[in-house]
C-alpha positions as a printed NumPy array, in Angstrom:
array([[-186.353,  -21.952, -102.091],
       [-185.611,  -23.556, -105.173],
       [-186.355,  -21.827, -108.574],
       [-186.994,  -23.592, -112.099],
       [-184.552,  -21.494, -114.346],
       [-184.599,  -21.121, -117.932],
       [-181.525,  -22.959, -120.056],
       [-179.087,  -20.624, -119.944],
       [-177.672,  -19.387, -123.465],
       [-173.91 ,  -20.058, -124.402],
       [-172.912,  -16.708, -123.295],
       [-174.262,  -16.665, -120.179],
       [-173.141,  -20.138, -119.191],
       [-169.383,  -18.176, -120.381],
       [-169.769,  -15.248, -117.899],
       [-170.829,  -17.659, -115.276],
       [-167.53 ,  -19.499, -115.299],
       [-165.258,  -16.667, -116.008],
       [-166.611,  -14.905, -112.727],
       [-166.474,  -18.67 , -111.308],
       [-162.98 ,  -19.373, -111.971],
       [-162.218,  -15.959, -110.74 ],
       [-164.033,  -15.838, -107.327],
       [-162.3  ,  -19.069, -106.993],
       [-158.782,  -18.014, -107.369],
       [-159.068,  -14.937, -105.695],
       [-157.89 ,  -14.772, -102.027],
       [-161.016,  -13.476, -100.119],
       [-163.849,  -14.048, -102.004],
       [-166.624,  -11.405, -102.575],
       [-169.822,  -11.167, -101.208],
       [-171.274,  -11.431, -104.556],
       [-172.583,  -15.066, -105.199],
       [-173.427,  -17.06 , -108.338],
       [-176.973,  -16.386, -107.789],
       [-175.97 ,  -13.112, -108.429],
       [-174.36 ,  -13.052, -111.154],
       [-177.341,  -15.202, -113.222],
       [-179.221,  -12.157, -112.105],
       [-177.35 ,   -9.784, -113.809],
       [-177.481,  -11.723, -116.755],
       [-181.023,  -11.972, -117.137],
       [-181.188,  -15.87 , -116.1  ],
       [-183.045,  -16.693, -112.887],
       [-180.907,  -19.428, -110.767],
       [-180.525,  -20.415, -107.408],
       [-177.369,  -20.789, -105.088],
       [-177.304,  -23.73 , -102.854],
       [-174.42 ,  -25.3  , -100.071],
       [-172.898,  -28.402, -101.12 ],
       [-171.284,  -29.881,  -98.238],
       [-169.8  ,  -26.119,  -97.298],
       [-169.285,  -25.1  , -100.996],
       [-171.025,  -22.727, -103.167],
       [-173.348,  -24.58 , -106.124],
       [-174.687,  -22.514, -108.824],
       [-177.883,  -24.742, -110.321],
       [-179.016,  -24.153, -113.599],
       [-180.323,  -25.53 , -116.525],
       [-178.257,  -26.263, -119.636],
       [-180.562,  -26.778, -123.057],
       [-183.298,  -27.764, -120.754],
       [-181.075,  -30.131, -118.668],
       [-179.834,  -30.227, -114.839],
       [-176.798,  -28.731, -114.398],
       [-174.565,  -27.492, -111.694],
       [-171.375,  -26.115, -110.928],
       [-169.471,  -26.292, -107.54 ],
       [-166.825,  -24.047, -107.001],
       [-163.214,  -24.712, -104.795],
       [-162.674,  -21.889, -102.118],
       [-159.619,  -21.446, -104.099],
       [-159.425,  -22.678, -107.808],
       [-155.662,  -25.086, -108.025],
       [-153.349,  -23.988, -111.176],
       [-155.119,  -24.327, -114.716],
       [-158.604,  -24.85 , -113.24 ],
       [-159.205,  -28.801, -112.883],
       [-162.353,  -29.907, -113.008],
       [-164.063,  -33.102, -112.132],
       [-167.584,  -34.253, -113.897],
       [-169.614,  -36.365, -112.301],
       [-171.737,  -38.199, -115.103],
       [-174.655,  -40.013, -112.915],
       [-176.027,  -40.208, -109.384],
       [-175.642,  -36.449, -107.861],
       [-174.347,  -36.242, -104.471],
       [-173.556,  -40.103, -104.018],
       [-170.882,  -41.074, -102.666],
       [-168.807,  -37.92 , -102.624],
       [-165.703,  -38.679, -100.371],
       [-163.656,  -38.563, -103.2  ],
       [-165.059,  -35.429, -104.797],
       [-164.99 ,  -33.238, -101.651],
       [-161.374,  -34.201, -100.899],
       [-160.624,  -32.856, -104.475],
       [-162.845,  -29.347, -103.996],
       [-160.574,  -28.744, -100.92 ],
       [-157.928,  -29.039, -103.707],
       [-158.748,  -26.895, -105.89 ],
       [-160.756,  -28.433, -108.194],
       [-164.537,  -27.283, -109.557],
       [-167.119,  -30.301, -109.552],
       [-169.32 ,  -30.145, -112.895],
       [-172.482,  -31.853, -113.779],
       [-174.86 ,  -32.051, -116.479],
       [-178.1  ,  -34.35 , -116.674],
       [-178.391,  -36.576, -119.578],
       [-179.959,  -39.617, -118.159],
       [-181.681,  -41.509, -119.75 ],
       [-180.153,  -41.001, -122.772],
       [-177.133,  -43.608, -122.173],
       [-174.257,  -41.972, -123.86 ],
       [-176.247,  -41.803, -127.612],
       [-175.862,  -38.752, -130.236],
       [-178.109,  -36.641, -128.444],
       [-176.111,  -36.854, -125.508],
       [-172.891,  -36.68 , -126.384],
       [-174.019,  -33.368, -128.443],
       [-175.017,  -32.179, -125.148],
       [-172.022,  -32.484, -123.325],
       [-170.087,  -31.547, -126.505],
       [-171.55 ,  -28.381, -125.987],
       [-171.601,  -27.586, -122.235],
       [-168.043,  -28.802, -121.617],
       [-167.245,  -26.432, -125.052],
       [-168.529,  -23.838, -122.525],
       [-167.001,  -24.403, -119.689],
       [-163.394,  -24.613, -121.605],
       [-164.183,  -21.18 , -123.214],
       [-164.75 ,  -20.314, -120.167],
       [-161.623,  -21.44 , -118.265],
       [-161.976,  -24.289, -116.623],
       [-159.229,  -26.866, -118.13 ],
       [-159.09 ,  -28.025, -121.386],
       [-159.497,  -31.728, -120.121],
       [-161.629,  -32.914, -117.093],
       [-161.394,  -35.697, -115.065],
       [-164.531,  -37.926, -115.958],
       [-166.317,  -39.83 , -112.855],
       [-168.99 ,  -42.537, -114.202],
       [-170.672,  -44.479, -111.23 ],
       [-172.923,  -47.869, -112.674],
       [-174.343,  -46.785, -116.369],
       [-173.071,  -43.599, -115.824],
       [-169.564,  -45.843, -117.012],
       [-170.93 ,  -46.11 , -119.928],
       [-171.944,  -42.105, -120.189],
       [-168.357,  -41.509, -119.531],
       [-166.578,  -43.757, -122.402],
       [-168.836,  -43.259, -124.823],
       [-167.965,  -39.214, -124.17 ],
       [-164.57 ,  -40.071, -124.167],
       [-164.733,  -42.176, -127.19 ],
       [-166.085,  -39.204, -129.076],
       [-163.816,  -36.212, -127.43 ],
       [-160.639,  -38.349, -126.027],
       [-158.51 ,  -34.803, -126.482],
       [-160.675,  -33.556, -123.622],
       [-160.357,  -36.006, -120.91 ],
       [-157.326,  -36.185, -118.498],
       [-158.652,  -39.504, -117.033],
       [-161.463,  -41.81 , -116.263],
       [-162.769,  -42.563, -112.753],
       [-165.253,  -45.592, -113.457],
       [-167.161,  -46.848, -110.41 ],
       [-168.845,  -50.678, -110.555],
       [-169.331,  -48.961, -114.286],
       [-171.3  ,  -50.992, -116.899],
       [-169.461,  -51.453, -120.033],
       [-171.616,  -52.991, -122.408],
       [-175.308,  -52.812, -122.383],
       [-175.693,  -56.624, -123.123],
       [-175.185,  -57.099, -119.336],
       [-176.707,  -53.684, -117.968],
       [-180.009,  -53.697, -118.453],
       [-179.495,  -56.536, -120.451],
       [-178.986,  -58.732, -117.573],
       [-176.806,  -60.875, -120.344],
       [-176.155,  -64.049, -118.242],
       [-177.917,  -63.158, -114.427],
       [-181.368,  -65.09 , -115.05 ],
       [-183.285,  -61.864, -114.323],
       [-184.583,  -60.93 , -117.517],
       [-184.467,  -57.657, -119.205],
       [-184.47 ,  -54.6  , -117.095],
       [-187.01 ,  -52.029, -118.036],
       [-184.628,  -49.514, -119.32 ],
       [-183.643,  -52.381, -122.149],
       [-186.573,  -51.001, -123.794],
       [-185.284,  -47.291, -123.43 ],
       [-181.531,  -48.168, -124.55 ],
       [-183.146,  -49.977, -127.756],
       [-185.098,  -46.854, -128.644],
       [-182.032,  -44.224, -127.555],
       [-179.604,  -46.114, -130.379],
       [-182.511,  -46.898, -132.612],
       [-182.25 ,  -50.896, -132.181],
       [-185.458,  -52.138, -133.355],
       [-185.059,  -55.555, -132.636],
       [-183.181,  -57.53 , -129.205],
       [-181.321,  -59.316, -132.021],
       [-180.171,  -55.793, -133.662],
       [-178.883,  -54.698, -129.824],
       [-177.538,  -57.95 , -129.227],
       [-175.787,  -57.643, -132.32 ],
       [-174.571,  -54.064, -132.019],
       [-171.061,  -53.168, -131.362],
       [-171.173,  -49.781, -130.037],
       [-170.327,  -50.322, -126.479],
       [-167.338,  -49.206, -124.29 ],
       [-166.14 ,  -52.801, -123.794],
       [-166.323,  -53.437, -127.421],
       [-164.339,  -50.279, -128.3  ],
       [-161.74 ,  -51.205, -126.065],
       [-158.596,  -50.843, -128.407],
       [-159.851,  -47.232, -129.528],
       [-160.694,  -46.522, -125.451],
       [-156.192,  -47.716, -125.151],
       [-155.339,  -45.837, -128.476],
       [-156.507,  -42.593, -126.498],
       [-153.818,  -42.467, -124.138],
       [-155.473,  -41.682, -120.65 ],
       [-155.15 ,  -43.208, -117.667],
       [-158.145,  -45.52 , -115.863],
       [-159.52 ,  -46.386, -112.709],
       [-161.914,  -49.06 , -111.991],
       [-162.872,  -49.866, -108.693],
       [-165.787,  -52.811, -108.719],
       [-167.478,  -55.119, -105.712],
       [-165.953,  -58.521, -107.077],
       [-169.672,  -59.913, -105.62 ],
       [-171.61 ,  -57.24 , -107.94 ],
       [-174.374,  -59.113, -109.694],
       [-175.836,  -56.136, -110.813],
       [-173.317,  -55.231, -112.96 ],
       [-171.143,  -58.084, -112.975],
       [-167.514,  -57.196, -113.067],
       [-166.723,  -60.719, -115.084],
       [-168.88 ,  -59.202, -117.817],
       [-167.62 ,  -55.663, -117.519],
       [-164.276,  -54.822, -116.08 ],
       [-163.133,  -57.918, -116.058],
       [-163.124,  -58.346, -120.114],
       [-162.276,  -54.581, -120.994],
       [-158.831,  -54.102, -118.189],
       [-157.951,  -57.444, -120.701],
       [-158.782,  -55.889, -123.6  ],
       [-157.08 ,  -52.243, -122.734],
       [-154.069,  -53.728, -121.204],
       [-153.788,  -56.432, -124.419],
       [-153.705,  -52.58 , -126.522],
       [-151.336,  -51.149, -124.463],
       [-153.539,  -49.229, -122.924],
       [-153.576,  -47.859, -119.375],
       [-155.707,  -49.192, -116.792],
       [-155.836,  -50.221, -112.739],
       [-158.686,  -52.088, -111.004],
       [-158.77 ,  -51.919, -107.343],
       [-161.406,  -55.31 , -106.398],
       [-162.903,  -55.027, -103.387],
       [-163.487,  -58.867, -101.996],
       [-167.179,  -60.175, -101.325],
       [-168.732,  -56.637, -102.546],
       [-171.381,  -56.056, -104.346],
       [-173.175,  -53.189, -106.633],
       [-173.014,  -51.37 , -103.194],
       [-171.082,  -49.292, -101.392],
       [-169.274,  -47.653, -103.858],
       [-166.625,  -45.813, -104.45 ],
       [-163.657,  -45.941, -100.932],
       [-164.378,  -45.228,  -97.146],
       [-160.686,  -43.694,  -97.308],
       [-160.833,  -41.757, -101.281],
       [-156.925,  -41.286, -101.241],
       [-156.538,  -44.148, -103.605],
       [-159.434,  -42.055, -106.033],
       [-158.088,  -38.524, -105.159],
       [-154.042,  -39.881, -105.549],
       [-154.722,  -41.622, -109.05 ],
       [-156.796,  -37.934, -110.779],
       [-154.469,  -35.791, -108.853],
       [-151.347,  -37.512, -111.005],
       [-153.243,  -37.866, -114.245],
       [-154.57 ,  -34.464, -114.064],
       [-150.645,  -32.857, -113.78 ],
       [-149.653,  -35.547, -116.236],
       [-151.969,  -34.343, -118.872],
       [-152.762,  -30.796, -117.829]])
C-alpha cells in the first residue's frame, strides 16, 4: 500500500544513497530494503518493483521522487535521470539498470525548467553526488521534459555526461505555443507565462531564454547529444525544434546526432530496439566519467 511520506531532509536523502550505492555493489544483496532504511531514519517511505528492480519513493522538498537501484551498481555509480513522463517508454532505461546504472527522478512539472526548478534539482542531484552516485548523470528529457533537461544543463553543464532528448521541445514559442500549427495556444501557455514571469504574449514571444536560443552556450558545454524525433511530429514539430538547434550546435562546434524516424509522429517514442539509446550514454558516460 502506498504511503504519503514527508520530504526527506538532506541527510537522510545522503544515508539513503550511501546504503543505495552499497547494496548495489555488493555481491548478494541483504535482506534489508530501502523501505527499511527510511525507517530507521525517521522518514516513512514505501518500496515498490519496477520492472524486477527495487524503487525507493519518496518525497524531495515536497516533490515526487524516486530512486531505482541496479542489482549491481557499474564502476563510479552512473546514473540516468529521467526528467518527465515516469515509466514511459523504458526500453532504454531497463537495458541500462541491467548495466549497472541507478535510474533517478524528481518531479518538477509544471514548473518548465524556471528558477524554482532548477533550485530543486540543484539540490537533489547535490545529494545524490554527496552521496555517491557520479558526479555527472546522463539526462533523459522526453517532449517538454527537453526543455527541463537543457535548461538544467544550461545552469550545471559540469554535471551532465550527456543529453538523451526524446521528440524534446526546444523553445516554448512552438510548445505550448503552437508557433506556426494553427491550433492556438495550449493551456499550459498560460502556466509557462506565469512560471518565467512573462506578463504579456509579446514579452514571451520576445524572450530569449529557451534551449534552442541558447544553442551556442548548450555547444560551448562540451557534452554529447541525442535527439531522436518522429519527422511527422506536429506536436512538437521537429522543423521548429531539432531541426534549428542540431544547426545551431553543429554551426558552434558542438556535438550532436539526430536519429529521424520517417512518417512518425509525437508518438511512439523513444526505439523498439534501445541499443542505439543505451550504445550512445554508455560511450559518453566512460568518456566523461
Amino acid at each position: 500500500m502506498a504511503v504519503r511520506t514527508p520530504s526527506l531532509p538532506a541527510r537522510a536523502v545522503a544515508l539513503l544513497l550511501v546504503f543505495l550505492c552499497a547494496r548495489a555493489a555488493a555481491s548478494a544483496a541483504p535482506d534489508t530494503t530501502a523501505f527499511h532504511v527510511l525507517q530507521r531514519t525517521g522518514i516513512t517511505g514505501t518500496h515498490t518493483d519496477y520492472h524486477g528492480y527495487d524503487c525507493c519513493n519518496f518525497t524531495f522538498e515536497g516533490r515526487e521522487a524516486k530512486i531505482v537501484v541496479p542489482k549491481r551498481a557499474a564502476p563510479g555509480h552512473p546514473w540516468l535521470w529521467r526528467a518527465r513522463f515516469w515509466g514511459h517508454e523504458p526500453q532504454a532505461e531497463l537495458v541500462l539498470l541491467e548495466k549497472g546504472f541507478h535510474l533517478v527522478y524528481c518531479d518538477v512539472s509544471e514548473l518548465f525548467g524556471n528558477a524554482e526548478a532548477i533550485g530543486i534539482w540543484d539540490r537533489f542531484s547535490a545529494q545524490l553526488i554527496a552521496a555517491g552516485l557520479s558526479r555527472r548523470a546522463a539526462l533523459m528529457g522526453f517532449s517538454r521534459g527537453g526543455l527541463y533537461v537543457y535548461l538544467y544543463a544550461l545552469a550545471f553543464p559540469d554535471r551532465v555526461s550527456c543529453v538523451y532528448a526524446d521528440a524534446p521541445s526546444l523553445d516554448f514559442k512552438s510548445w505550448p505555443g503552437y508557433k506556426d500549427a494553427g491550433k492556438g495556444k495550449h493551456p499550459l501557455w498560460e502556466v509557462f507565462k506565469r512560471e518565467f514571469g512573462l506578463r504579456t504574449d509579446e514579452e514571451a514571444i520576445a524572450w530569449r531564454g529557451n534551449p534552442l536560443d541558447r544553442a551556442a552556450e548548450i555547444a560551448a558545454a562540451g557534452y554529447p547529444m541525442l535527439h531522436i524525433c518522429g519527422d511527422a511530429d506536429m506536436t512538437v514539430p521537429i522543423s521548429e525544434n531539432t531541426d534549428p538547434f542540431e544547426m545551431k550546435i553543429l554551426a558552434a562546434g558542438g556535438r550532436i546526432t539526430v536519429i529521424r524516424k520517417p512518417g512518425v509522429g509525437h508518438h511512439p517514442h523513444s526505439l523498439i530496439d534501445p541499443s542505439p539509446i543505451v550504445g550512445f550514454i554508455l560511450k559518453a558516460t566512460a568518456e566523461r566519467h
